[in-house]
Coordinates of C-alpha atoms in Angstrom, one line a residue:
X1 CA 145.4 72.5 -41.1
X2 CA 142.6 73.9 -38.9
X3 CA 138.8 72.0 -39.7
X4 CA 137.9 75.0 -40.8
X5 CA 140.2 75.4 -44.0
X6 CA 139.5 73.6 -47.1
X7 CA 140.2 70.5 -47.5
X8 CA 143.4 69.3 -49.9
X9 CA 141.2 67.4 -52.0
X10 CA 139.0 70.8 -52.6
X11 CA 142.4 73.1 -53.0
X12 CA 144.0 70.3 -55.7
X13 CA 140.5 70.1 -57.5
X14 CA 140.3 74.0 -57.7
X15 CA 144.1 74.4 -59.0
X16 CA 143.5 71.8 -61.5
X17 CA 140.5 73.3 -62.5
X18 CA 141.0 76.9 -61.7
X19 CA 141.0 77.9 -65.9
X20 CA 137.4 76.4 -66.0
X21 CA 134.2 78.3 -64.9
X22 CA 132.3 76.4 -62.3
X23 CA 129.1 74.4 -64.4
X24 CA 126.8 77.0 -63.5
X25 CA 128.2 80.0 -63.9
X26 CA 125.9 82.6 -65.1
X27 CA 127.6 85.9 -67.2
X28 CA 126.1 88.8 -67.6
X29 CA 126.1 92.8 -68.0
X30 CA 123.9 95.3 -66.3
X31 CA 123.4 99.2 -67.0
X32 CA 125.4 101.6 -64.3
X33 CA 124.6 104.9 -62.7
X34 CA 125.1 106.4 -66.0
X35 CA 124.1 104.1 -68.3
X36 CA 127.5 102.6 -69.2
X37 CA 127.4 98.7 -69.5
X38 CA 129.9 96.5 -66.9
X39 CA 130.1 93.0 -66.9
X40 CA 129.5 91.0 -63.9
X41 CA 128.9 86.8 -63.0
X42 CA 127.2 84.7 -60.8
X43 CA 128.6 81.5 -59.5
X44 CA 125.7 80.5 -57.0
X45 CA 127.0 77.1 -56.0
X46 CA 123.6 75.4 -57.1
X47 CA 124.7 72.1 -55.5
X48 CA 124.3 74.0 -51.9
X49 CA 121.0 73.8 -50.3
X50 CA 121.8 76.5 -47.5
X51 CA 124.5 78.4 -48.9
X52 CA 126.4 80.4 -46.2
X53 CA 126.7 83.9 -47.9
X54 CA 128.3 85.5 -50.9
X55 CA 131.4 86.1 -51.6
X56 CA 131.8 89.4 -54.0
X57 CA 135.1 89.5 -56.2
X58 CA 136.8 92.7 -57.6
X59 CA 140.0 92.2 -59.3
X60 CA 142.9 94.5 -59.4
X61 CA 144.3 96.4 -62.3
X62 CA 144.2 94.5 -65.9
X63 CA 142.4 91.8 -64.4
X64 CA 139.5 90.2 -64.6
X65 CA 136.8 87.6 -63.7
X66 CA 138.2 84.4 -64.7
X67 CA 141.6 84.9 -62.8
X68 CA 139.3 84.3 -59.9
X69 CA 138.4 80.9 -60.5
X70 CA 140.2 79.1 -58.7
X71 CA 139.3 80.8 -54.9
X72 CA 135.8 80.8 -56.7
X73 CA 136.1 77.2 -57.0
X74 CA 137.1 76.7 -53.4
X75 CA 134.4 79.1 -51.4
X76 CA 131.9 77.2 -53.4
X77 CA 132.8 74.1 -52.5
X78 CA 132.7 75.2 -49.3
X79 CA 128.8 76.1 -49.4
X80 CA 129.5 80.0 -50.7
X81 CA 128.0 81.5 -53.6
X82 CA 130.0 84.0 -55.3
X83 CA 129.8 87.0 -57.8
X84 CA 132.1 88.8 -59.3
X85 CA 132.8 92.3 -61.5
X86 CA 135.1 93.8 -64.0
X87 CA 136.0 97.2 -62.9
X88 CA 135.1 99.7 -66.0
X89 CA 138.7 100.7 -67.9
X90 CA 139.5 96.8 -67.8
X91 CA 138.2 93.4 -68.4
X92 CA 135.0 93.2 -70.8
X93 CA 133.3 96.1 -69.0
X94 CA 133.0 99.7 -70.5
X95 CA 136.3 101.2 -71.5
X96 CA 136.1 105.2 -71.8
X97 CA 139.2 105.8 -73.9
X98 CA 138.4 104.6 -77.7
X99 CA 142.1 103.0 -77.5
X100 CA 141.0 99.5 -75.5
X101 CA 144.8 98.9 -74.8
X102 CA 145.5 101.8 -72.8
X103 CA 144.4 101.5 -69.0
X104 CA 142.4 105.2 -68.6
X105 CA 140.1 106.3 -65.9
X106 CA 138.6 109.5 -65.6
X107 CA 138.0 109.1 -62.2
X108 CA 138.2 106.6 -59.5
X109 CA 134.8 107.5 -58.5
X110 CA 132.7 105.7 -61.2
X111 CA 134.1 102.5 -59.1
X112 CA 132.6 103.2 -56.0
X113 CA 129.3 103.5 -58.0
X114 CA 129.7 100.9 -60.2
X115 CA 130.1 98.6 -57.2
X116 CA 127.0 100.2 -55.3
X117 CA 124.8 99.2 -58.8
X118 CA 126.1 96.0 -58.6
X119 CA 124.8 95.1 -55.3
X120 CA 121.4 97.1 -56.0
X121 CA 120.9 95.5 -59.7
X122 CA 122.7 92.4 -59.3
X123 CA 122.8 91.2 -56.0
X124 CA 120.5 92.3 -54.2
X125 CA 117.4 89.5 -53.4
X126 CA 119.2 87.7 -56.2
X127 CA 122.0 86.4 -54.0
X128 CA 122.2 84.9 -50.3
X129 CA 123.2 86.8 -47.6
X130 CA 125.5 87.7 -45.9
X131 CA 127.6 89.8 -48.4
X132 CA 131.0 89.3 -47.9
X133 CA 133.4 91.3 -50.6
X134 CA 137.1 90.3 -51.8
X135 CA 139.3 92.1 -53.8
X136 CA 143.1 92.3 -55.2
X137 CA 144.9 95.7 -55.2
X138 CA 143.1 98.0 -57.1
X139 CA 139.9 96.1 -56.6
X140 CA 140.7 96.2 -53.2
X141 CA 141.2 100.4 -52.7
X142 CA 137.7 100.3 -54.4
X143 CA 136.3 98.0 -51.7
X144 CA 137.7 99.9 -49.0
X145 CA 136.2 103.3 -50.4
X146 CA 133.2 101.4 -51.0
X147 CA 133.1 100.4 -47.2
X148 CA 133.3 104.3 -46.0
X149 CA 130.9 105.5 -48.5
X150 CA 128.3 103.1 -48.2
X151 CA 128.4 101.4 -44.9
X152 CA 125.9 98.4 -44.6
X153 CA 125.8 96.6 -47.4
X154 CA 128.5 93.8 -46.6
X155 CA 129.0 91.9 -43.4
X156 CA 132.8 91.7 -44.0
X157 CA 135.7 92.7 -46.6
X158 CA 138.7 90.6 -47.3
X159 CA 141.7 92.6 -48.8
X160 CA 144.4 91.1 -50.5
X161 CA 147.1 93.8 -51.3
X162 CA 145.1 96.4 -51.1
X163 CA 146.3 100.1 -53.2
X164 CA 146.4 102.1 -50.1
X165 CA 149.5 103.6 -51.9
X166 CA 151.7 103.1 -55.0
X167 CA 155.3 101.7 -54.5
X168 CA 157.4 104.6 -55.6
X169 CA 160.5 102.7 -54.6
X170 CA 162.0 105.5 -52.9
X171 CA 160.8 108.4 -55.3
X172 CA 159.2 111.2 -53.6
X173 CA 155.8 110.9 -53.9
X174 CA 155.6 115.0 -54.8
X175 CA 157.6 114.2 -58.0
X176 CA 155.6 111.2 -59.2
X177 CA 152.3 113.9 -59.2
X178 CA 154.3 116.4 -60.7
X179 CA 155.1 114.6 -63.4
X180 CA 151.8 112.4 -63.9
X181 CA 150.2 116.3 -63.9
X182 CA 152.1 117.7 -66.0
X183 CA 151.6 114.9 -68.7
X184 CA 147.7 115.9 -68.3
X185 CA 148.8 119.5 -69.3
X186 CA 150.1 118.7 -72.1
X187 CA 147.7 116.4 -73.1
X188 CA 149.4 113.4 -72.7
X189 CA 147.3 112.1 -70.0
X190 CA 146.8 109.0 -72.2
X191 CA 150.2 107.8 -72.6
X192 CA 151.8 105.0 -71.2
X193 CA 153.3 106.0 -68.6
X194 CA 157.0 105.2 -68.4
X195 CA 158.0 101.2 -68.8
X196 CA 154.5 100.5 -69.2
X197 CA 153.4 99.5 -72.8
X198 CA 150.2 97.6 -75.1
X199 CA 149.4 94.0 -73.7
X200 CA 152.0 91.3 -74.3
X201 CA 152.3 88.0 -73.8
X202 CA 154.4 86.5 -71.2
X203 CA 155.2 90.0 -69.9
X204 CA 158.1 88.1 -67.9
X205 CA 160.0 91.1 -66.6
X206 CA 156.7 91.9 -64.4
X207 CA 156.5 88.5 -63.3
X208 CA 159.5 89.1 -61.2
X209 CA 157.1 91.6 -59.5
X210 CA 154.1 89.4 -58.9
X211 CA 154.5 85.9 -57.7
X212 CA 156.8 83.3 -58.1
X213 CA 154.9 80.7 -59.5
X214 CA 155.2 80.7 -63.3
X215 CA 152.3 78.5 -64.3
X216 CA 149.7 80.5 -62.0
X217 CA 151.1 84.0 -64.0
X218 CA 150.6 82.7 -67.1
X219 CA 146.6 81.9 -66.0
X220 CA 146.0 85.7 -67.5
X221 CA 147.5 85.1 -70.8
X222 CA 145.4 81.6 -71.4
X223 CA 142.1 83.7 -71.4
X224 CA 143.2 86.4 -73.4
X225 CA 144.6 84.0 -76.3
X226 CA 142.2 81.2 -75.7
X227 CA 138.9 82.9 -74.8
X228 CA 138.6 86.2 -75.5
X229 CA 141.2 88.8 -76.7
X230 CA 138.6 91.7 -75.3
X231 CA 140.2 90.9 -71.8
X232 CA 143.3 92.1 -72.1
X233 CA 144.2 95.9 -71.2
X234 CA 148.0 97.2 -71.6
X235 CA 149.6 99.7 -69.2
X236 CA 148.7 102.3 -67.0
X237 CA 148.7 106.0 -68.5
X238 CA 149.4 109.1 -66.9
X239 CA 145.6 110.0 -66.4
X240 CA 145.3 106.2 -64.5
X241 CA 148.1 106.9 -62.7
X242 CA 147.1 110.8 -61.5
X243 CA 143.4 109.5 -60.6
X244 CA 145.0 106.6 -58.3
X245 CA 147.3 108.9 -56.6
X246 CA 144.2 111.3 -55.9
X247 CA 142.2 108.8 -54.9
X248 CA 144.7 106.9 -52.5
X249 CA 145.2 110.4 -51.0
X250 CA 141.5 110.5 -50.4
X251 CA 141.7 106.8 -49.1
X252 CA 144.5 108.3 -46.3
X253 CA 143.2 111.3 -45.0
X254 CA 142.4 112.2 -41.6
X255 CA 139.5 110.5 -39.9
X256 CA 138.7 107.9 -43.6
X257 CA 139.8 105.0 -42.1
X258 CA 138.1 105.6 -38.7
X259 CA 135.1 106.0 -40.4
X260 CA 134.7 102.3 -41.9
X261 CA 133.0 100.6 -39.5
X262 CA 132.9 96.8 -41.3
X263 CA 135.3 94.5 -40.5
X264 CA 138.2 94.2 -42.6
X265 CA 141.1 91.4 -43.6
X266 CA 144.0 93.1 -44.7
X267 CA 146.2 90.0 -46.3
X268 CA 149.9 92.1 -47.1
X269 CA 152.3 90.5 -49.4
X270 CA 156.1 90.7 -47.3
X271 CA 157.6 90.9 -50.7
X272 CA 155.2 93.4 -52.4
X273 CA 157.0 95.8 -54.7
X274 CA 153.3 97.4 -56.4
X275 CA 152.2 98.6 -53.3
X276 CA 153.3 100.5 -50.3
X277 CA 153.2 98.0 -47.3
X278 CA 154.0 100.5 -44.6
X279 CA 150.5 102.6 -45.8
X280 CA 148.9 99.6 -45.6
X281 CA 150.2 98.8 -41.8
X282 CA 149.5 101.7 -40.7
X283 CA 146.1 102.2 -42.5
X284 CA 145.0 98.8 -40.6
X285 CA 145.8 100.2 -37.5
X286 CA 143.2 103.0 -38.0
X287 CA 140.5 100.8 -39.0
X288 CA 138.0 99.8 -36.2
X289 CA 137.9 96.5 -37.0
X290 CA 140.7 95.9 -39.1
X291 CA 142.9 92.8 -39.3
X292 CA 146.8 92.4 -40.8
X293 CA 147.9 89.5 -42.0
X294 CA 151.2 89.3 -43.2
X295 CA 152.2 86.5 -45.7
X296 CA 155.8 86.0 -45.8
X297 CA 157.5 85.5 -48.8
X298 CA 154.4 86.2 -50.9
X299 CA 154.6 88.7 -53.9
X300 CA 152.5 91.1 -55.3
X301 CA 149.8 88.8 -56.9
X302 CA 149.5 87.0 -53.6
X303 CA 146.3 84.4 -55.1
X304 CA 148.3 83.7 -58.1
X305 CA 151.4 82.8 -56.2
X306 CA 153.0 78.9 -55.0
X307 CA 151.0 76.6 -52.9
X308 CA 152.6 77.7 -49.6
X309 CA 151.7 81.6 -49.9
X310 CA 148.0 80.3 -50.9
X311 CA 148.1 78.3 -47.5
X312 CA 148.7 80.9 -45.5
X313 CA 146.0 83.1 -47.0
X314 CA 143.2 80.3 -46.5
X315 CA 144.6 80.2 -43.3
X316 CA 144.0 83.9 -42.5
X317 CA 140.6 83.0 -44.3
X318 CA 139.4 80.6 -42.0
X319 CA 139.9 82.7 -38.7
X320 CA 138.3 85.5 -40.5
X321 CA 135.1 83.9 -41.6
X322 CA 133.8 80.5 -40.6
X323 CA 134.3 78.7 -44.0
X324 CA 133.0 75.5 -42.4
X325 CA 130.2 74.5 -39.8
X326 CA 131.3 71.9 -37.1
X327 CA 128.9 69.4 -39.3
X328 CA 130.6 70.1 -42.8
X329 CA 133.8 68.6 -41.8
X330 CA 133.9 65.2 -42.3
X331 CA 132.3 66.3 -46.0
X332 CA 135.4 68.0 -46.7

């Protein structure tokens, strides 16, 4: 381990403590573009005197806030304040389809907004500087359109599995929008969409999809059952799932990538069987200042998975962003 990773006392502190929010965590809720309510929270590491920056979460789809905690844990101890968001359809933000189970977006747009209100009612003389944002999958396509449609807010963007494009596991992309349009047509664009379903607990037939460590999945179904049931959202339906493929075409067209000027991290899980690594490869290689990290072995869920995997993202981390100052090491 490099000086400027965390230390293992800080990593074992965070895991044992990552279903905990940090003492001063602050939650709150603030009006959007048009007037719909999304939750947000501060964690400004009030121990720091100098804080180094923000770090800026958005979770990927049917997660939340708290599944953060434990990385939120770690960058503060590290001297960062964080932030983080539900994304609108999930989590305890605004849901727009009266059926709170079912995962339903009218757009993918109302993200890219939702984040840009975030940073200019939230954020913005509230927090330290530089911005830095993180996401997972979903939350991570929304970063990335974020980036190219409102350059100059963030300093830098860290990625983790990012939704360039859907795993289709070998079905032709042409069919999957045929069908997901068709369902729209015949009004059925709020369905599940096949072999998804309501939230359930344990859900251990995904697991096998999303990380291999079994006490890290099961982080999601503590805060449902134990803090709030409000956080849980079911499965995709055909409307989520038509939006995300319009919006990941949007994300790949000619010149997009070129045009997002901030650095990126682009942290790919080997094993990833949600979304389409070869997209993402070759969407790095367009970005001006992108970086691909592979982490081999990893799975979908790559903060949620084993202690290895997790090493190897901190590790990616580190050379991205200076975590630590020359004088902070013997601290940590």
């Amino acid at each position: 381990m490099s000086n400027r990773e965390p230390s293992a006392a800080i990593v074992a502190e965070a895991k044992a403590k990552r279903r905990e929010p940090p003492e001063d965590a602050v939650f709150e809720y603030f009006k959007s573009y048009d007037g719909q309510q999304i939750r947000f929270a501060r964690f400004p590491a009030s121990t720091v005197i100098n804080p180094k920056g923000t770090i800026i979460f958005l979770p990927g789809r049917t997660e939340f806030i708290e599944k953060f905690f434990e990385d939120i844990r770690i960058f503060n101890a590290l001297g960062y304040a964080c932030a983080a968001m539900d994304l609108r359809g999930q989590g305890m933000s605004y849901r727009p389809h009266s059926d709170r189970g079912k995962h339903f977006v009218r757009s993918f747009d109302p993200h890219i907004s939702d984040v840009k209100a975030l940073f200019d009612k939230a954020l913005e003389g509230k927090m330290p500087k530089p911005f830095i944002l993180m996401g997972h999958s979903a939350g991570s396509h929304v970063i990335l359109r974020f980036l190219h449609d409102h350059p100059g807010y963030v300093e830098k963007a860290i990625t983790v599995a990012p939704m360039v494009r859907i795993y289709l596991a070998g079905t032709p992309a042409f069919t999957v929008k045929a069908l997901s349009w068709g369902m729209r047509h015949l009004g059925l664009g709020a369905s599940y969409i096949a072999g998804h379903t309501s939230f359930k607990e344990g859900r251990w037939g995904w697991r096998k999809k999303l990380t291999h460590d079994d006490d890290r999945f099961a982080d999601e179904d503590y805060f449902v059952k134990n803090k709030d049931m409000r956080l849980a959202v079911g499965g995709a339906t055909y409307k989520w799932l038509w939006e995300a493929l319009k919006s990941t075409d949007k994300l790949n067209a000619k010149g997009y990538a070129e045009a997002i000027e901030t650095p990126v991290l682009i942290l790919q899980a080997s094993e990833d069987k949600i979304v389409d690594n070869t997209a993402q490869t070759a969407f790095a290689k367009r970005l001006p200042h992108g970086k691909l990290v592979v982490i081999e072995g990893a799975m979908h869920e790559i903060l949620k998975e084993k202690d290895e995997y997790r090493a190897a993202v901190w590790a990616a981390i580190a050379d991205f962003i200076v975590l630590n100052n020359a004088s902070d090491t013997e601290a940590l």
